[in-house]
PDB file of C-alpha atoms in Angstrom:
ATOM      1  CA  MET A   1     -16.814 -14.769  17.362  1.00  0.00           C
ATOM      2  CA  ILE A   2     -19.411 -12.085  16.000  1.00  0.00           C
ATOM      3  CA  THR A   3     -18.761  -8.553  16.830  1.00  0.00           C
ATOM      4  CA  LYS A   4     -21.517  -7.016  18.874  1.00  0.00           C
ATOM      5  CA  ARG A   5     -22.570  -3.587  17.654  1.00  0.00           C
ATOM      6  CA  ILE A   6     -23.515  -0.253  19.422  1.00  0.00           C
ATOM      7  CA  ILE A   7     -25.916   1.675  17.631  1.00  0.00           C
ATOM      8  CA  PRO A   8     -27.276   5.216  18.467  1.00  0.00           C
ATOM      9  CA  CYS A   9     -30.746   6.058  17.520  1.00  0.00           C
ATOM     10  CA  LEU A  10     -31.759   9.422  16.210  1.00  0.00           C
ATOM     11  CA  ASP A  11     -35.649  10.029  16.570  1.00  0.00           C
ATOM     12  CA  VAL A  12     -36.139  12.805  14.210  1.00  0.00           C
ATOM     13  CA  ARG A  13     -39.286  15.218  14.491  1.00  0.00           C
ATOM     14  CA  ASP A  14     -39.709  18.649  12.608  1.00  0.00           C
ATOM     15  CA  GLY A  15     -35.974  18.352  11.635  1.00  0.00           C
ATOM     16  CA  ARG A  16     -34.582  17.918  15.194  1.00  0.00           C
ATOM     17  CA  VAL A  17     -33.496  15.027  17.213  1.00  0.00           C
ATOM     18  CA  VAL A  18     -35.847  14.324  20.115  1.00  0.00           C
ATOM     19  CA  LYS A  19     -36.372  12.034  23.022  1.00  0.00           C
ATOM     20  CA  GLY A  20     -39.114  10.950  25.332  1.00  0.00           C
ATOM     21  CA  VAL A  21     -39.855   8.458  28.075  1.00  0.00           C
ATOM     22  CA  ASN A  22     -42.015   5.563  27.199  1.00  0.00           C
ATOM     23  CA  PHE A  23     -42.824   7.421  23.921  1.00  0.00           C
ATOM     24  CA  LEU A  24     -44.006  10.376  25.778  1.00  0.00           C
ATOM     25  CA  GLY A  25     -42.728  13.843  27.099  1.00  0.00           C
ATOM     26  CA  ILE A  26     -40.777  14.509  24.038  1.00  0.00           C
ATOM     27  CA  LYS A  27     -37.727  16.820  24.493  1.00  0.00           C
ATOM     28  CA  ASP A  28     -35.460  18.479  21.953  1.00  0.00           C
ATOM     29  CA  VAL A  29     -31.840  17.304  21.643  1.00  0.00           C
ATOM     30  CA  SER A  30     -29.713  18.350  18.692  1.00  0.00           C
ATOM     31  CA  SER A  31     -29.378  18.700  14.814  1.00  0.00           C
ATOM     32  CA  PRO A  32     -29.550  15.143  13.275  1.00  0.00           C
ATOM     33  CA  VAL A  33     -26.693  15.988  11.028  1.00  0.00           C
ATOM     34  CA  GLU A  34     -24.498  17.124  13.504  1.00  0.00           C
ATOM     35  CA  LEU A  35     -25.293  14.286  15.833  1.00  0.00           C
ATOM     36  CA  ALA A  36     -24.827  11.730  12.946  1.00  0.00           C
ATOM     37  CA  LYS A  37     -21.349  12.954  12.194  1.00  0.00           C
ATOM     38  CA  PHE A  38     -20.416  13.089  15.969  1.00  0.00           C
ATOM     39  CA  TYR A  39     -21.431   9.422  16.436  1.00  0.00           C
ATOM     40  CA  SER A  40     -19.786   8.371  13.164  1.00  0.00           C
ATOM     41  CA  ASP A  41     -16.391   9.902  14.306  1.00  0.00           C
ATOM     42  CA  ASN A  42     -16.720   8.319  17.910  1.00  0.00           C
ATOM     43  CA  GLY A  43     -17.016   4.874  17.514  1.00  0.00           C
ATOM     44  CA  ALA A  44     -20.684   4.004  16.730  1.00  0.00           C
ATOM     45  CA  ASP A  45     -21.027   0.960  14.474  1.00  0.00           C
ATOM     46  CA  GLU A  46     -24.250   1.947  12.740  1.00  0.00           C
ATOM     47  CA  LEU A  47     -26.914   4.645  13.050  1.00  0.00           C
ATOM     48  CA  VAL A  48     -30.533   4.352  13.061  1.00  0.00           C
ATOM     49  CA  PHE A  49     -32.761   7.406  11.965  1.00  0.00           C
ATOM     50  CA  TYR A  50     -36.471   7.246  12.688  1.00  0.00           C
ATOM     51  CA  ASP A  51     -38.810   9.953  11.498  1.00  0.00           C
ATOM     52  CA  ILE A  52     -41.081   9.218  14.569  1.00  0.00           C
ATOM     53  CA  THR A  53     -44.235  11.059  13.428  1.00  0.00           C
ATOM     54  CA  ALA A  54     -44.304  10.162   9.501  1.00  0.00           C
ATOM     55  CA  SER A  55     -46.612   7.291   9.971  1.00  0.00           C
ATOM     56  CA  ALA A  56     -48.991   8.866  12.364  1.00  0.00           C
ATOM     57  CA  GLU A  57     -49.112  11.841  10.289  1.00  0.00           C
ATOM     58  CA  GLY A  58     -49.597   9.857   7.100  1.00  0.00           C
ATOM     59  CA  ARG A  59     -46.783  11.646   5.177  1.00  0.00           C
ATOM     60  CA  ALA A  60     -43.541  10.629   3.621  1.00  0.00           C
ATOM     61  CA  LEU A  61     -40.229  10.459   5.439  1.00  0.00           C
ATOM     62  CA  PHE A  62     -37.921  13.320   5.318  1.00  0.00           C
ATOM     63  CA  THR A  63     -35.378  13.243   2.660  1.00  0.00           C
ATOM     64  CA  ASP A  64     -33.392  16.572   2.728  1.00  0.00           C
ATOM     65  CA  ILE A  65     -32.026  16.072   6.275  1.00  0.00           C
ATOM     66  CA  LEU A  66     -31.473  12.354   5.492  1.00  0.00           C
ATOM     67  CA  CYS A  67     -29.223  13.102   2.231  1.00  0.00           C
ATOM     68  CA  GLU A  68     -27.074  15.544   4.251  1.00  0.00           C
ATOM     69  CA  ALA A  69     -26.553  13.260   7.089  1.00  0.00           C
ATOM     70  CA  ALA A  70     -25.829  10.335   4.928  1.00  0.00           C
ATOM     71  CA  SER A  71     -23.065  12.411   3.097  1.00  0.00           C
ATOM     72  CA  THR A  72     -21.360  13.059   6.558  1.00  0.00           C
ATOM     73  CA  VAL A  73     -21.202   9.692   7.968  1.00  0.00           C
ATOM     74  CA  PHE A  74     -19.216   6.505   7.103  1.00  0.00           C
ATOM     75  CA  ILE A  75     -20.992   3.778   9.052  1.00  0.00           C
ATOM     76  CA  PRO A  76     -24.064   1.830   8.017  1.00  0.00           C
ATOM     77  CA  LEU A  77     -27.146   3.834   8.185  1.00  0.00           C
ATOM     78  CA  THR A  78     -30.697   2.394   8.672  1.00  0.00           C
ATOM     79  CA  VAL A  79     -33.747   4.757   8.245  1.00  0.00           C
ATOM     80  CA  GLY A  80     -37.322   4.286   9.153  1.00  0.00           C
ATOM     81  CA  GLY A  81     -40.664   6.208   9.460  1.00  0.00           C
ATOM     82  CA  GLY A  82     -43.366   6.451   6.898  1.00  0.00           C
ATOM     83  CA  ILE A  83     -42.258   3.431   4.927  1.00  0.00           C
ATOM     84  CA  ASN A  84     -45.316   2.154   3.059  1.00  0.00           C
ATOM     85  CA  THR A  85     -44.264   0.997  -0.236  1.00  0.00           C
ATOM     86  CA  VAL A  86     -41.486  -0.460  -2.021  1.00  0.00           C
ATOM     87  CA  ASP A  87     -41.189   3.042  -3.767  1.00  0.00           C
ATOM     88  CA  ASP A  88     -40.469   4.387  -0.162  1.00  0.00           C
ATOM     89  CA  PHE A  89     -37.487   1.972   0.070  1.00  0.00           C
ATOM     90  CA  ASP A  90     -36.222   3.173  -3.146  1.00  0.00           C
ATOM     91  CA  ARG A  91     -36.337   6.839  -2.180  1.00  0.00           C
ATOM     92  CA  VAL A  92     -34.769   6.304   1.174  1.00  0.00           C
ATOM     93  CA  LEU A  93     -31.933   4.109  -0.310  1.00  0.00           C
ATOM     94  CA  LYS A  94     -31.175   6.673  -2.999  1.00  0.00           C
ATOM     95  CA  CYS A  95     -30.765   9.383  -0.143  1.00  0.00           C
ATOM     96  CA  GLY A  96     -27.975   7.335   1.310  1.00  0.00           C
ATOM     97  CA  ALA A  97     -29.473   4.848   3.594  1.00  0.00           C
ATOM     98  CA  ASP A  98     -27.992   1.143   3.573  1.00  0.00           C
ATOM     99  CA  LYS A  99     -30.955  -0.498   5.087  1.00  0.00           C
ATOM    100  CA  VAL A 100     -34.521   0.372   5.536  1.00  0.00           C
ATOM    101  CA  SER A 101     -36.794  -0.048   8.636  1.00  0.00           C
ATOM    102  CA  VAL A 102     -40.477  -0.803   8.234  1.00  0.00           C
ATOM    103  CA  ASN A 103     -42.888  -0.860  11.385  1.00  0.00           C
ATOM    104  CA  SER A 104     -46.285   0.320  10.846  1.00  0.00           C
ATOM    105  CA  GLY A 105     -46.375  -0.066   7.066  1.00  0.00           C
ATOM    106  CA  ALA A 106     -45.643  -3.729   7.483  1.00  0.00           C
ATOM    107  CA  ILE A 107     -48.348  -4.180   9.999  1.00  0.00           C
ATOM    108  CA  ARG A 108     -50.747  -2.586   7.569  1.00  0.00           C
ATOM    109  CA  ASN A 109     -49.339  -4.608   4.701  1.00  0.00           C
ATOM    110  CA  PRO A 110     -47.205  -7.631   5.614  1.00  0.00           C
ATOM    111  CA  ASP A 111     -46.509  -8.458   1.938  1.00  0.00           C
ATOM    112  CA  LEU A 112     -44.385  -5.200   1.828  1.00  0.00           C
ATOM    113  CA  ILE A 113     -41.424  -7.224   3.660  1.00  0.00           C
ATOM    114  CA  SER A 114     -41.402 -10.008   0.943  1.00  0.00           C
ATOM    115  CA  ALA A 115     -41.790  -7.265  -1.948  1.00  0.00           C
ATOM    116  CA  ALA A 116     -38.916  -5.138  -0.524  1.00  0.00           C
ATOM    117  CA  ALA A 117     -36.769  -8.203   0.084  1.00  0.00           C
ATOM    118  CA  GLN A 118     -37.152  -9.573  -3.266  1.00  0.00           C
ATOM    119  CA  VAL A 119     -36.091  -6.216  -4.680  1.00  0.00           C
ATOM    120  CA  TYR A 120     -33.272  -5.187  -2.571  1.00  0.00           C
ATOM    121  CA  GLY A 121     -32.369  -8.521  -0.696  1.00  0.00           C
ATOM    122  CA  ASP A 122     -33.150  -9.521   2.880  1.00  0.00           C
ATOM    123  CA  GLN A 123     -30.073  -7.630   4.207  1.00  0.00           C
ATOM    124  CA  CYS A 124     -31.843  -4.493   3.379  1.00  0.00           C
ATOM    125  CA  VAL A 125     -34.941  -4.926   5.117  1.00  0.00           C
ATOM    126  CA  VAL A 126     -35.114  -4.278   8.755  1.00  0.00           C
ATOM    127  CA  LEU A 127     -38.268  -5.033  10.730  1.00  0.00           C
ATOM    128  CA  SER A 128     -38.802  -2.709  13.534  1.00  0.00           C
ATOM    129  CA  ILE A 129     -41.194  -3.718  16.228  1.00  0.00           C
ATOM    130  CA  ASP A 130     -42.678  -1.692  19.191  1.00  0.00           C
ATOM    131  CA  ALA A 131     -44.055  -4.128  21.764  1.00  0.00           C
ATOM    132  CA  LYS A 132     -45.516  -3.939  25.233  1.00  0.00           C
ATOM    133  CA  ARG A 133     -46.975  -6.313  27.880  1.00  0.00           C
ATOM    134  CA  VAL A 134     -50.885  -6.591  27.417  1.00  0.00           C
ATOM    135  CA  ASP A 135     -52.636  -9.135  29.784  1.00  0.00           C
ATOM    136  CA  GLY A 136     -49.649 -11.404  30.211  1.00  0.00           C
ATOM    137  CA  SER A 137     -48.501 -11.417  26.653  1.00  0.00           C
ATOM    138  CA  PHE A 138     -46.208  -9.482  24.449  1.00  0.00           C
ATOM    139  CA  ARG A 139     -48.305  -7.170  22.026  1.00  0.00           C
ATOM    140  CA  VAL A 140     -47.193  -5.395  18.832  1.00  0.00           C
ATOM    141  CA  PHE A 141     -48.178  -1.610  18.747  1.00  0.00           C
ATOM    142  CA  ALA A 142     -48.178   0.660  15.670  1.00  0.00           C
ATOM    143  CA  LYS A 143     -48.006   4.504  15.158  1.00  0.00           C
ATOM    144  CA  GLY A 144     -45.290   5.179  17.216  1.00  0.00           C
ATOM    145  CA  GLY A 145     -46.436   3.008  20.194  1.00  0.00           C
ATOM    146  CA  ARG A 146     -49.722   4.784  20.195  1.00  0.00           C
ATOM    147  CA  GLU A 147     -51.973   1.876  18.749  1.00  0.00           C
ATOM    148  CA  ASP A 148     -52.509  -1.581  20.066  1.00  0.00           C
ATOM    149  CA  THR A 149     -52.564  -3.928  16.925  1.00  0.00           C
ATOM    150  CA  GLY A 150     -53.757  -6.975  18.979  1.00  0.00           C
ATOM    151  CA  ILE A 151     -51.090  -8.931  16.952  1.00  0.00           C
ATOM    152  CA  ASP A 152     -48.829 -11.251  19.159  1.00  0.00           C
ATOM    153  CA  LEU A 153     -45.160 -10.360  18.952  1.00  0.00           C
ATOM    154  CA  ILE A 154     -43.699 -13.676  18.614  1.00  0.00           C
ATOM    155  CA  GLU A 155     -45.963 -14.772  15.738  1.00  0.00           C
ATOM    156  CA  TRP A 156     -45.146 -11.290  14.138  1.00  0.00           C
ATOM    157  CA  VAL A 157     -41.405 -11.927  14.537  1.00  0.00           C
ATOM    158  CA  LYS A 158     -41.841 -15.421  12.858  1.00  0.00           C
ATOM    159  CA  ARG A 159     -43.857 -14.058   9.892  1.00  0.00           C
ATOM    160  CA  GLY A 160     -41.502 -11.212   9.487  1.00  0.00           C
ATOM    161  CA  VAL A 161     -38.365 -13.441   9.176  1.00  0.00           C
ATOM    162  CA  SER A 162     -40.118 -16.034   7.014  1.00  0.00           C
ATOM    163  CA  SER A 163     -41.222 -13.046   4.644  1.00  0.00           C
ATOM    164  CA  GLY A 164     -37.617 -11.898   4.141  1.00  0.00           C
ATOM    165  CA  ALA A 165     -36.893  -9.406   7.130  1.00  0.00           C
ATOM    166  CA  GLY A 166     -33.078  -9.618   7.380  1.00  0.00           C
ATOM    167  CA  GLU A 167     -32.701  -8.086  10.749  1.00  0.00           C
ATOM    168  CA  ILE A 168     -35.090  -7.467  13.915  1.00  0.00           C
ATOM    169  CA  VAL A 169     -35.199  -4.189  15.939  1.00  0.00           C
ATOM    170  CA  LEU A 170     -37.260  -4.861  19.111  1.00  0.00           C
ATOM    171  CA  ASN A 171     -38.085  -1.831  21.157  1.00  0.00           C
ATOM    172  CA  SER A 172     -39.733  -2.504  24.506  1.00  0.00           C
ATOM    173  CA  ILE A 173     -42.239   0.315  25.164  1.00  0.00           C
ATOM    174  CA  ASP A 174     -42.380  -0.894  28.721  1.00  0.00           C
ATOM    175  CA  THR A 175     -38.673   0.018  29.286  1.00  0.00           C
ATOM    176  CA  ASP A 176     -38.245   2.731  26.742  1.00  0.00           C
ATOM    177  CA  GLY A 177     -36.353   5.798  28.174  1.00  0.00           C
ATOM    178  CA  VAL A 178     -36.831   4.410  31.783  1.00  0.00           C
ATOM    179  CA  LYS A 179     -32.967   3.558  31.983  1.00  0.00           C
ATOM    180  CA  ASN A 180     -33.665   0.472  34.178  1.00  0.00           C
ATOM    181  CA  GLY A 181     -32.023  -1.858  31.624  1.00  0.00           C
ATOM    182  CA  PHE A 182     -32.962  -3.667  28.518  1.00  0.00           C
ATOM    183  CA  ASP A 183     -36.248  -5.787  28.535  1.00  0.00           C
ATOM    184  CA  LEU A 184     -34.407  -9.237  28.690  1.00  0.00           C
ATOM    185  CA  GLU A 185     -37.580 -11.299  29.099  1.00  0.00           C
ATOM    186  CA  MET A 186     -38.923  -9.918  25.759  1.00  0.00           C
ATOM    187  CA  LEU A 187     -35.786 -10.112  23.911  1.00  0.00           C
ATOM    188  CA  GLY A 188     -35.082 -13.539  25.134  1.00  0.00           C
ATOM    189  CA  ALA A 189     -38.528 -14.684  23.682  1.00  0.00           C
ATOM    190  CA  VAL A 190     -37.746 -13.103  20.371  1.00  0.00           C
ATOM    191  CA  CYS A 191     -34.273 -14.735  20.107  1.00  0.00           C
ATOM    192  CA  GLU A 192     -35.763 -18.053  20.613  1.00  0.00           C
ATOM    193  CA  VAL A 193     -37.801 -17.886  17.353  1.00  0.00           C
ATOM    194  CA  ALA A 194     -35.677 -15.332  15.251  1.00  0.00           C
ATOM    195  CA  ASP A 195     -32.700 -16.772  13.342  1.00  0.00           C
ATOM    196  CA  VAL A 196     -31.655 -13.316  11.867  1.00  0.00           C
ATOM    197  CA  PRO A 197     -29.835 -10.494  13.886  1.00  0.00           C
ATOM    198  CA  VAL A 198     -31.769  -9.066  16.857  1.00  0.00           C
ATOM    199  CA  ILE A 199     -31.126  -5.558  17.940  1.00  0.00           C
ATOM    200  CA  ALA A 200     -32.230  -4.539  21.562  1.00  0.00           C
ATOM    201  CA  SER A 201     -33.847  -1.294  21.961  1.00  0.00           C
ATOM    202  CA  GLY A 202     -35.405   0.408  24.949  1.00  0.00           C
ATOM    203  CA  GLY A 203     -34.124   0.841  28.481  1.00  0.00           C
ATOM    204  CA  ALA A 204     -30.401   1.343  28.585  1.00  0.00           C
ATOM    205  CA  GLY A 205     -29.206   3.591  31.286  1.00  0.00           C
ATOM    206  CA  CYS A 206     -25.554   2.771  31.969  1.00  0.00           C
ATOM    207  CA  THR A 207     -22.793   0.619  30.520  1.00  0.00           C
ATOM    208  CA  ALA A 208     -23.377  -2.247  32.848  1.00  0.00           C
ATOM    209  CA  HIS A 209     -26.821  -2.586  31.083  1.00  0.00           C
ATOM    210  CA  PHE A 210     -25.032  -3.365  27.786  1.00  0.00           C
ATOM    211  CA  THR A 211     -22.713  -5.816  29.425  1.00  0.00           C
ATOM    212  CA  GLU A 212     -25.772  -7.370  31.136  1.00  0.00           C
ATOM    213  CA  LEU A 213     -27.614  -7.749  27.734  1.00  0.00           C
ATOM    214  CA  PHE A 214     -24.763  -9.408  25.966  1.00  0.00           C
ATOM    215  CA  LYS A 215     -23.734 -11.722  28.593  1.00  0.00           C
ATOM    216  CA  THR A 216     -27.379 -12.783  29.493  1.00  0.00           C
ATOM    217  CA  LEU A 217     -28.639 -12.964  25.692  1.00  0.00           C
ATOM    218  CA  PRO A 218     -25.524 -14.048  23.563  1.00  0.00           C
ATOM    219  CA  LYS A 219     -27.944 -14.245  20.541  1.00  0.00           C
ATOM    220  CA  VAL A 220     -28.578 -10.523  20.827  1.00  0.00           C
ATOM    221  CA  ASP A 221     -26.298  -8.772  17.993  1.00  0.00           C
ATOM    222  CA  ALA A 222     -26.519  -5.276  19.104  1.00  0.00           C
ATOM    223  CA  GLY A 223     -27.554  -2.770  21.582  1.00  0.00           C
ATOM    224  CA  LEU A 224     -29.351   0.543  20.430  1.00  0.00           C
ATOM    225  CA  ALA A 225     -29.987   3.602  22.661  1.00  0.00           C
ATOM    226  CA  ALA A 226     -30.742   7.165  22.415  1.00  0.00           C
ATOM    227  CA  SER A 227     -30.847   9.510  25.430  1.00  0.00           C
ATOM    228  CA  ILE A 228     -27.876   8.130  27.214  1.00  0.00           C
ATOM    229  CA  PHE A 229     -25.597   8.888  24.124  1.00  0.00           C
ATOM    230  CA  HIS A 230     -27.442  12.212  23.234  1.00  0.00           C
ATOM    231  CA  PHE A 231     -26.783  13.623  26.649  1.00  0.00           C
ATOM    232  CA  GLY A 232     -23.331  12.277  27.121  1.00  0.00           C
ATOM    233  CA  GLU A 233     -24.368   9.986  30.062  1.00  0.00           C
ATOM    234  CA  VAL A 234     -22.436   7.083  28.312  1.00  0.00           C
ATOM    235  CA  LYS A 235     -19.676   7.750  25.803  1.00  0.00           C
ATOM    236  CA  ILE A 236     -19.319   5.006  22.961  1.00  0.00           C
ATOM    237  CA  PRO A 237     -15.570   4.625  23.533  1.00  0.00           C
ATOM    238  CA  ASP A 238     -15.813   4.197  27.113  1.00  0.00           C
ATOM    239  CA  LEU A 239     -18.810   1.641  26.747  1.00  0.00           C
ATOM    240  CA  LYS A 240     -16.885  -0.248  24.185  1.00  0.00           C
ATOM    241  CA  ARG A 241     -13.729  -0.612  26.492  1.00  0.00           C
ATOM    242  CA  GLU A 242     -15.885  -1.758  29.281  1.00  0.00           C
ATOM    243  CA  LEU A 243     -17.553  -4.371  27.048  1.00  0.00           C
ATOM    244  CA  SER A 244     -14.117  -5.573  25.780  1.00  0.00           C
ATOM    245  CA  GLU A 245     -12.728  -5.766  29.405  1.00  0.00           C
ATOM    246  CA  ASN A 246     -15.948  -8.034  30.294  1.00  0.00           C
ATOM    247  CA  GLY A 247     -15.146 -10.366  27.417  1.00  0.00           C
ATOM    248  CA  VAL A 248     -17.747  -8.981  24.820  1.00  0.00           C
ATOM    249  CA  ASN A 249     -16.215  -8.675  21.282  1.00  0.00           C
ATOM    250  CA  VAL A 250     -16.704  -5.293  19.961  1.00  0.00           C
ATOM    251  CA  ARG A 251     -14.805  -2.956  17.330  1.00  0.00           C
ATOM    252  CA  LEU A 252     -12.384  -0.822  19.346  1.00  0.00           C
TER     253      LEU A 252
END
């Protein structure tokens, strides 16, 4: 049985971890280096770092903080934000990342997925997708959820996987930061067409939401969350114990 992963997400802006609701109302949380080490020491299976304003501001992703954080953690690290070229992959991987997440850069240039996969392998390329309901369908958004691309979510997932994305992170803007549970409908639709690991993001508010996620959608490989971990509302060791007690296979 495949072990389900628990992944804290560090949204970084101006060198600090921040968190908002529905991508708005940003609040300062902590130092990314300190938080990364804390999670590495306290049972997280992986970490995700997003430079959340790199794409919108049209600049390269931070590297100094990334290098420092990568040197303190001993679990896989996925990094995204401002990834627009294969050179960006190279730069981030040399800073200590294990996987690289592309979002807006792949929307602008879908060939980036296949180009990076050919150089670094599918397992290194993570396609991160921000999606929202628009007129009864699931639509892909860019630039940190600020721009409706008009692209259908399911078609984009199919294209990304066929191009070489080895993992999908699906973040539902509709449920992001609301803490009412993961977007099971949207995730289910993606799991139907993706034959690579799918990571659920957006909406976790308590341990029961993770149990519901993995029990309802066995194809989902991992649950990602931010504020409930950052503010101590859910502790990862407690979450994993509850998951294990409910028959979900996790690394304790």
